Short mmCIF file of C-alpha atoms and ligand atoms in Angstrom, two decimals:
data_model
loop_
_atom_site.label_atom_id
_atom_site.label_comp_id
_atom_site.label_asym_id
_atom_site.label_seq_id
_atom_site.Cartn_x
_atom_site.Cartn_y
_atom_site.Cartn_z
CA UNK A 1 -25.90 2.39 -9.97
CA UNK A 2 -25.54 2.39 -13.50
CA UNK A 3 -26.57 5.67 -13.84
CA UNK A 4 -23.72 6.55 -11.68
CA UNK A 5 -21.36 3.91 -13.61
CA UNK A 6 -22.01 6.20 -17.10
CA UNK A 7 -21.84 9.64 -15.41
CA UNK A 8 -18.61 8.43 -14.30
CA UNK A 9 -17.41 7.41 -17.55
CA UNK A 10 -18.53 10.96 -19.81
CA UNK A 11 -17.55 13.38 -17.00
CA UNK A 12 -13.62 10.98 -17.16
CA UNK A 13 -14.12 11.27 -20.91
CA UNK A 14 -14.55 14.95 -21.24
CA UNK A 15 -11.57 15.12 -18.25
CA UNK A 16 -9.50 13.58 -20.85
CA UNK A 17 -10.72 15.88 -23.52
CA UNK A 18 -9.36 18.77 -21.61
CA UNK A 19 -6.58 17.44 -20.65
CA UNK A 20 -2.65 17.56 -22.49
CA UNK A 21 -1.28 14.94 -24.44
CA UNK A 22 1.86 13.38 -26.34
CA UNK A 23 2.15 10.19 -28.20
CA UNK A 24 2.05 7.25 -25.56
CA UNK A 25 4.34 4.17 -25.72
CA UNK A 26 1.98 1.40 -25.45
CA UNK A 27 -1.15 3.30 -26.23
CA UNK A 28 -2.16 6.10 -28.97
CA UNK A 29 -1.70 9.00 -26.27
CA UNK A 30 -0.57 9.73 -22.53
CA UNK A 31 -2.68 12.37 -20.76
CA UNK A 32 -1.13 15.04 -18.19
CA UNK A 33 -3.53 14.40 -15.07
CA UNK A 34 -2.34 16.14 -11.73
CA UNK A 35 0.85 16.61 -13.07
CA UNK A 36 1.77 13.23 -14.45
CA UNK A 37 1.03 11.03 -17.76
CA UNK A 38 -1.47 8.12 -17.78
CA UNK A 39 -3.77 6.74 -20.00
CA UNK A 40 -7.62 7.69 -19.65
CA UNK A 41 -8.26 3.84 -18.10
CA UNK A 42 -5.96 4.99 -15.27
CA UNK A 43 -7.21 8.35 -15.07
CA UNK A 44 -10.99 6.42 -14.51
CA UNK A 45 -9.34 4.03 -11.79
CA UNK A 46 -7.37 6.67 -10.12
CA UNK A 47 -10.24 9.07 -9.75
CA UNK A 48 -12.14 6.20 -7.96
CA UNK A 49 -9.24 5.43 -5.40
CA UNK A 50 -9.28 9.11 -4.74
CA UNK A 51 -12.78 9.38 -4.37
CA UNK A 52 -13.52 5.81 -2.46
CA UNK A 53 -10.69 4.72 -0.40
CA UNK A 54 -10.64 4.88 3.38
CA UNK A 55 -6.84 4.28 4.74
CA UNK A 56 -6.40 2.60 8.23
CA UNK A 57 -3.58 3.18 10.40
CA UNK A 58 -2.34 0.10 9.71
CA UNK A 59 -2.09 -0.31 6.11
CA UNK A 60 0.84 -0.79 4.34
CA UNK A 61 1.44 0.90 0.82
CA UNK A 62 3.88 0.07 -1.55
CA UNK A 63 5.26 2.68 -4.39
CA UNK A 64 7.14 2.29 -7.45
CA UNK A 65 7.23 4.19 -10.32
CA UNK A 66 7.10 1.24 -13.45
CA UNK A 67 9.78 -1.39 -14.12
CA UNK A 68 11.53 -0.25 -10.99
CA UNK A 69 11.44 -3.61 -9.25
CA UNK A 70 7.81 -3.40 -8.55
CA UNK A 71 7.37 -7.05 -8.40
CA UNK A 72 10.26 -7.62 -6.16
CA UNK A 73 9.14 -5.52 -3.17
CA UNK A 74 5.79 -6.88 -3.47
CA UNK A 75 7.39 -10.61 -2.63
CA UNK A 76 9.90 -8.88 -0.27
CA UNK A 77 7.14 -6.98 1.80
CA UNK A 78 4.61 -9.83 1.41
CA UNK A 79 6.80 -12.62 2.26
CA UNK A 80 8.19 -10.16 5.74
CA UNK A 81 4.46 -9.51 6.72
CA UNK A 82 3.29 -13.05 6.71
CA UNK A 83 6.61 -14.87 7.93
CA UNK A 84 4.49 -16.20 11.20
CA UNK A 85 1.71 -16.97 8.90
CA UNK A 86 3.31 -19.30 6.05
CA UNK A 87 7.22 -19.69 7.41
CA UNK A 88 9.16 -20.27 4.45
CA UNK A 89 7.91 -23.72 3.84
CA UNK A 90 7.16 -25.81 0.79
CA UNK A 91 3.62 -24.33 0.36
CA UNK A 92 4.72 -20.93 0.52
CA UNK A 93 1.69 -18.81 -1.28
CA UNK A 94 4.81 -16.51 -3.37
CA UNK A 95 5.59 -20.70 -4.87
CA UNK A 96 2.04 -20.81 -6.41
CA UNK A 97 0.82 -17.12 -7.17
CA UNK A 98 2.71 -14.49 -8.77
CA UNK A 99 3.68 -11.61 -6.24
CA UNK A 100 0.98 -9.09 -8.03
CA UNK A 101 -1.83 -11.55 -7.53
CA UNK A 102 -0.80 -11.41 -3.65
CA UNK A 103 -0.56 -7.88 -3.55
CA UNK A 104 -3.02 -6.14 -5.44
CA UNK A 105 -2.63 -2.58 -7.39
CA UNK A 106 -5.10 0.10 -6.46
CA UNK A 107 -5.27 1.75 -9.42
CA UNK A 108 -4.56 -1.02 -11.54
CA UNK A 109 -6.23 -3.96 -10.10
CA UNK A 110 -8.58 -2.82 -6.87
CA UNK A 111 -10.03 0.49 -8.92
CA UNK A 112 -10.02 -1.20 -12.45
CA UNK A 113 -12.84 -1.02 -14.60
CA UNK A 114 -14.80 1.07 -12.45
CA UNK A 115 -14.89 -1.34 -9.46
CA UNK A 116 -15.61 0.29 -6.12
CA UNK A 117 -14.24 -3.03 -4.27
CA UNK A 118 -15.03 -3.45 -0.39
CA UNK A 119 -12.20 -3.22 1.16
CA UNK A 120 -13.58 -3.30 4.67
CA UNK A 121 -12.73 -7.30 5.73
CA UNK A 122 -9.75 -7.26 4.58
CA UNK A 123 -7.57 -8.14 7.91
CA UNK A 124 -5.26 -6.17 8.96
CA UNK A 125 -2.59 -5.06 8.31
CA UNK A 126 -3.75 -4.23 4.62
CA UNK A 127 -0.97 -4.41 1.89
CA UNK A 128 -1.66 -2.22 -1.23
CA UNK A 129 0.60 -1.16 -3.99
CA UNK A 130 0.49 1.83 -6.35
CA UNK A 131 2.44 3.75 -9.15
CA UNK A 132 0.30 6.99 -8.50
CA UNK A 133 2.60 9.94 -7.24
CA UNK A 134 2.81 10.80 -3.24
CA UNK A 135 0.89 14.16 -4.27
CA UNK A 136 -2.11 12.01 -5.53
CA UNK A 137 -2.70 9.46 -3.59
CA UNK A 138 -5.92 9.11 -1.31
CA UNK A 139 -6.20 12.09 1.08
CA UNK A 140 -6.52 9.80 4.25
CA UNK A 141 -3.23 7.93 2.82
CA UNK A 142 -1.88 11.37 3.13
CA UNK A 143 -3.27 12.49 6.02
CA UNK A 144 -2.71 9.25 8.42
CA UNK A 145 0.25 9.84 10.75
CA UNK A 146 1.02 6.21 11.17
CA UNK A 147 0.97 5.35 7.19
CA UNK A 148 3.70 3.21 6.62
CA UNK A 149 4.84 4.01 2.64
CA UNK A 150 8.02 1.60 1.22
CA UNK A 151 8.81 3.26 -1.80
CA UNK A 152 11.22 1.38 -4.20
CA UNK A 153 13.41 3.83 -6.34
CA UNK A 154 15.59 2.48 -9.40
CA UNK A 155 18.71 4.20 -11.56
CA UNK A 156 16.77 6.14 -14.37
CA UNK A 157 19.20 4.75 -17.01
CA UNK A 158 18.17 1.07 -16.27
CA UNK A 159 14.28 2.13 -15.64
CA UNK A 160 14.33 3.23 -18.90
CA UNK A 161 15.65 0.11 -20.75
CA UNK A 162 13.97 -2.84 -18.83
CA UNK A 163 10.48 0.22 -19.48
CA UNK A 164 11.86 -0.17 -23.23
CA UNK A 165 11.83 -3.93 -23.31
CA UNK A 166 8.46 -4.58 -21.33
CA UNK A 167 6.75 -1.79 -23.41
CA UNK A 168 7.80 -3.65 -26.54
CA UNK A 169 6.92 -7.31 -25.44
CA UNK A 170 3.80 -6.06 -24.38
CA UNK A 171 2.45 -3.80 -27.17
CA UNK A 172 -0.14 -5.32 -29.55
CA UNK A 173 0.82 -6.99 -32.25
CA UNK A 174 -0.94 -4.25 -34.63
CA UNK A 175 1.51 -1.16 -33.74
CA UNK A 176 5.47 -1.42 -35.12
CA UNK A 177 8.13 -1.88 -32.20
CA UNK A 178 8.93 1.65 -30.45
CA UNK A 179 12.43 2.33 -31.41
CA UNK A 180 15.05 3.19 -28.56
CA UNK A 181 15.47 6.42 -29.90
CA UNK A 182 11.89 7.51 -29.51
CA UNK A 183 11.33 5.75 -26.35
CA UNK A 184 14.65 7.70 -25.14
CA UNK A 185 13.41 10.88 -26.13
CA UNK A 186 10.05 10.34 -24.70
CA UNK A 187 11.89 9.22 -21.48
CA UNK A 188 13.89 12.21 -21.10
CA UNK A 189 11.18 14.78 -21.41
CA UNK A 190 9.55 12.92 -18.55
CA UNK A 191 6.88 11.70 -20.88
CA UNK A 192 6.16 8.17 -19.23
CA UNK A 193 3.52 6.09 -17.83
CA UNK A 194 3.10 8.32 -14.15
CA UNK A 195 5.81 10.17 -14.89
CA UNK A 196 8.39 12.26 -15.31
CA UNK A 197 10.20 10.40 -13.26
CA UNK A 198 12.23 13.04 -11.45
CA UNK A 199 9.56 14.47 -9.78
CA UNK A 200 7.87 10.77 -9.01
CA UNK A 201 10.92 9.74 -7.18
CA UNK A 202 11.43 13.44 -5.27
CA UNK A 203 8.07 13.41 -4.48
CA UNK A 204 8.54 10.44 -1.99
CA UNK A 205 11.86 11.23 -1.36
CA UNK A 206 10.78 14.66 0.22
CA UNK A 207 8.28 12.57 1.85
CA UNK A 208 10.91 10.36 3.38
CA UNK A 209 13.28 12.85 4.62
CA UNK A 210 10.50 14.78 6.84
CA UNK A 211 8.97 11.52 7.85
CA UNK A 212 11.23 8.80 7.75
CA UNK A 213 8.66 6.99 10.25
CA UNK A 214 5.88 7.20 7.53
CA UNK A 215 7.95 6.61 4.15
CA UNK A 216 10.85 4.07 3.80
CA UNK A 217 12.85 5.24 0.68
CA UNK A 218 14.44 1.86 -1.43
CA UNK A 219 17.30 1.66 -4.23
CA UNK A 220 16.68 -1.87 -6.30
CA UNK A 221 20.29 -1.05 -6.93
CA UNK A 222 21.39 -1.15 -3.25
CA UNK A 223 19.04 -3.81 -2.40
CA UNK A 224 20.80 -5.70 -4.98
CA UNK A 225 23.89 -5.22 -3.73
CA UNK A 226 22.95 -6.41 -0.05
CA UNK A 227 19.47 -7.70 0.09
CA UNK A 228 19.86 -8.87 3.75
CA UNK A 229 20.75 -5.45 5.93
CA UNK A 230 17.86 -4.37 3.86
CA UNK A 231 15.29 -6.47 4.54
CA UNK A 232 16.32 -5.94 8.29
CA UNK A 233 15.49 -2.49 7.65
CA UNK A 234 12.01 -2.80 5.97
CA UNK A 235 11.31 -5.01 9.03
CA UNK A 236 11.99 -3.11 11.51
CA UNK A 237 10.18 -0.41 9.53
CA UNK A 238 7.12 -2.42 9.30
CA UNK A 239 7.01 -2.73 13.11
CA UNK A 240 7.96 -6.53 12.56
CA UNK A 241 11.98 -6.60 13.48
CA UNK A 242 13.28 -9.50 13.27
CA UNK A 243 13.90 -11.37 16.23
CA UNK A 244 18.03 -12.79 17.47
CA UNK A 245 16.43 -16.65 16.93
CA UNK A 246 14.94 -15.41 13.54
CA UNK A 247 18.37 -13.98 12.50
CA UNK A 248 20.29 -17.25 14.01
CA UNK A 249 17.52 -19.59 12.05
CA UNK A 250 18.16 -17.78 8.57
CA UNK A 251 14.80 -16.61 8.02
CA UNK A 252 16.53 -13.37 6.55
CA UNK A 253 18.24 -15.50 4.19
CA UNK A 254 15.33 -17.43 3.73
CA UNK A 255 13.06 -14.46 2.78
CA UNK A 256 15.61 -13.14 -0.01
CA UNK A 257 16.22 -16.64 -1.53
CA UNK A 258 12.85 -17.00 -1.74
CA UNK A 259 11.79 -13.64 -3.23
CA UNK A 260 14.93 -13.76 -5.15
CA UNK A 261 14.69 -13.13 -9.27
CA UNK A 262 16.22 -16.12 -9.90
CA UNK A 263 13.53 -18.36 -8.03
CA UNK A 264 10.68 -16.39 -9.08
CA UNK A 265 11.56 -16.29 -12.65
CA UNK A 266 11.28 -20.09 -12.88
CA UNK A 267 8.15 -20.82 -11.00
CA UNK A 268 5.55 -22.12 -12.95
CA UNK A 269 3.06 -19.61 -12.04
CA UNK A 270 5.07 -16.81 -13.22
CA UNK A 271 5.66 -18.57 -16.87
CA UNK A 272 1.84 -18.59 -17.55
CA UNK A 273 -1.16 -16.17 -16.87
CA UNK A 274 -1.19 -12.68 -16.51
CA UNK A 275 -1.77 -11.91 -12.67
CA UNK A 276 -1.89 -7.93 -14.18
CA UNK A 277 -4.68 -7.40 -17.17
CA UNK A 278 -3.02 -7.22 -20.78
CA UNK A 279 0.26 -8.50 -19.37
CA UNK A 280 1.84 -11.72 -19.43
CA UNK A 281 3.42 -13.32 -16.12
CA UNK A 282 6.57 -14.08 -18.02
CA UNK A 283 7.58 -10.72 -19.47
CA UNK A 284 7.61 -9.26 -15.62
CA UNK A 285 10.75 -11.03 -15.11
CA UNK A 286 13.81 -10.18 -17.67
CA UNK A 287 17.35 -10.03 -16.26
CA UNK A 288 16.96 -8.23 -13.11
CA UNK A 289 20.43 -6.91 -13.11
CA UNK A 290 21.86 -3.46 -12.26
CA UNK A 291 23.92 -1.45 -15.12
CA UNK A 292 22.24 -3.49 -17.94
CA UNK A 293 21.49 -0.40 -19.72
CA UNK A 294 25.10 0.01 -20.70
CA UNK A 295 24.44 -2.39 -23.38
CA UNK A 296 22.03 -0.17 -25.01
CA UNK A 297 22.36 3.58 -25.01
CA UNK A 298 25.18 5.33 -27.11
CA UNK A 299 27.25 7.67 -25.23
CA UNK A 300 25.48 10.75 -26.26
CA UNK A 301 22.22 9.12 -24.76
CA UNK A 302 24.27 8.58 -21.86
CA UNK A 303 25.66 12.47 -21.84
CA UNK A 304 21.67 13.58 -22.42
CA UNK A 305 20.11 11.08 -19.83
CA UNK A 306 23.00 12.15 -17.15
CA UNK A 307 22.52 16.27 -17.31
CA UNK A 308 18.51 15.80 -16.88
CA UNK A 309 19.38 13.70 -13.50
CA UNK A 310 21.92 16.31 -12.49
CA UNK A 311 19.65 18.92 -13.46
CA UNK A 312 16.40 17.51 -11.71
CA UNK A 313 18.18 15.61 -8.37
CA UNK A 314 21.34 17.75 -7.90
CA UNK A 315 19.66 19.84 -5.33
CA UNK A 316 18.04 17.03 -3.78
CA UNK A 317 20.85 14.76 -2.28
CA UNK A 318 18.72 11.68 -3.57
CA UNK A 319 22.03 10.43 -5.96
CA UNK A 320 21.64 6.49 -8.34
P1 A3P B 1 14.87 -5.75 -16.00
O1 A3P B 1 13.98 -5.43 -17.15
O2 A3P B 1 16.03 -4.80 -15.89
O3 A3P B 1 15.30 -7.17 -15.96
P2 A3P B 1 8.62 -4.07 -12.19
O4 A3P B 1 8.47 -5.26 -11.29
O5 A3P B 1 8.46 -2.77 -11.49
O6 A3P B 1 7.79 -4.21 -13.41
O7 A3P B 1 10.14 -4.05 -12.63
C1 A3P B 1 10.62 -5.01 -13.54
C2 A3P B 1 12.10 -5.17 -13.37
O8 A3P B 1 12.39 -5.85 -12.14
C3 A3P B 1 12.69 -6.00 -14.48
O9 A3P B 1 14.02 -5.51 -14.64
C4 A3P B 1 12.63 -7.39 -13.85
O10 A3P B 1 13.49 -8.32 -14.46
C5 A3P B 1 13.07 -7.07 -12.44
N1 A3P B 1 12.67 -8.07 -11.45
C6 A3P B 1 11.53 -8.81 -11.43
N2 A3P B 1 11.53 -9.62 -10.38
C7 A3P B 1 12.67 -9.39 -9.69
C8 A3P B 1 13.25 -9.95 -8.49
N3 A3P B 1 12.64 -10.90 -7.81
N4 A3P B 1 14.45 -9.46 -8.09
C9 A3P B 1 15.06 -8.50 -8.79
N5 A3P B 1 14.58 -7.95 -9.92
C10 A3P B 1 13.39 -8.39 -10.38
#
């Protein structure tokens, strides 16, 4: 097995050898690999998930592209699949774990450091998330008619700055802060982690216009505008609607109060540990607002950032 452990590691080395690259925002370089930019410990993970997974009609996958509200729809989703399970009650498991521990990453968690987990007891229905584009993921993920993707889209211009924040609370303590300028730049030429961005977000939104029954396309800035219609809607996509007595009881309510930023934020779980290697609990949850960014970029950033999106989506109908 070892053997097979090192083999794996110098064929993913000289992968990365051949592979493009541009200056990385948290790490020396990002790589281009099948189209978008990771770092070589992703490349390793992803390459496992590709060649090990085995999807089941029932699982559930949830996308994101970074700092999109990742954490949110993981507590959202988890909280809607297990409402018979836990009810909303005291002991809730989202009160005591952070929403990453309860729903694990595939690349960056399940596939890490060349772990081939067993999957196989897992109950169903299995709840995964990812950042890897639709036109990567596992071929059965692709291939199973019932999949069930939620994918969670953001507003590029506020992606960016909470990406700009994290990236600079989280980058050792040996590199000099990435300035907004640089970051901006990078951002705009699509060179970020699993991006460029454009075609991450068309990629599932094609996916969800010719198979709205497989992929349920999210805004974080429409969810946070009316969190309840939408959690009725990722119900009832999840094959879990909820019921007239549910509605009358406020579990609805109950759900987004409890996966709400402001209760999260607070919990004591998610002011200590890191529930995702490298980074700390606390620096997943910042303001959680919509339109933050306008306290950051100048207006030419703004002019720059707003022809790529008219350039890239304009055709697409997706609009932020
Ligand atoms: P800001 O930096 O704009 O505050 P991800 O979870 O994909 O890493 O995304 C992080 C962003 O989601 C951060 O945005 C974070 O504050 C926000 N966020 C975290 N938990 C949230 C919640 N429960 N509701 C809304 N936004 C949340």
């Amino acid at each position: 097995e070892e053997d097979q452990q090192e083999k794996m590691d110098k064929e993913c080395e000289e992968l990365v050898l051949s592979l493009p690259k541009e200056k990385g925002w948290r790490t020396p370089y990002l790589y281009k690999f099948q189209g978008f930019w990771c770092q070589p410990k992703e490349i390793q993970a992803i390459i496992s998930f590709q060649k090990h997974f085995q999807a089941r009609a029932t699982d559930v996958i949830l996308a994101t592209i970074p700092k999109s509200g990742t954490t949110w729809i993981k507590a959202l989703v988890f909280a809607t699949m297990n409402r018979q399970r836990f009810g909303i009650s005291n002991c809730h498991p989202l009160l005591t774990s952070n929403p990453h521990d309860l729903v694990p990453f595939l690349e960056y968690k399940l596939y890490a450091d060349n772990e081939i987990p067993d999957l196989s007891d897992l109950p169903n229905p299995r709840l995964f998330a990812t950042h890897v584009p639709f036109a990567s993921l596992q071929n059965s993920i692709k291939n199973n008619s019932d999949r069930r993707i939620v994918y969670l889209c953001r507003n590029p211009f506020d992606t960016f700055i909470s990406s700009w924040h994290f990236i600079n609370k989280v980058r050792s303590d040996s590199l000099p802060p990435l300035p907004l300028e640089e970051a901006f730049d990078m951002y705009c030429n699509g060179v970020v982690g699993f991006g460029p961005f454009w075609e991450h977000m068309l990629g599932y939104w094609k996916q969800s216009l010719e198979r709205p029954k497989n992929v349920l396309f999210l805004k974080y800035d429409d969810m946070k505008k009316d969190i309840i219609s939408h959690l009725m809607v990722l119900a009832k996509f999840l094959g879990l609607p909820f019921s007239v007595a549910e509605e009358k009881e406020g579990v609805i309510e109950e759900i987004a109060k409890l996966c709400s930023f402001d209760n999260l934020k607070d919990l004591e779980v998610n002011n200590s540990g890191k529930a995702i290697k490298n980074f700390e609990n606390k620096h997943l949850f910042r303001k959680g607002e919509v339109g933050d960014w306008v306290n950051y970029l100048s207006p030419l950033m703004v002019e720059r950032l707003s022809k790529v999106i008219e350039e890239k989506f304009g055709a697409s109908g997706l609009k932020f």
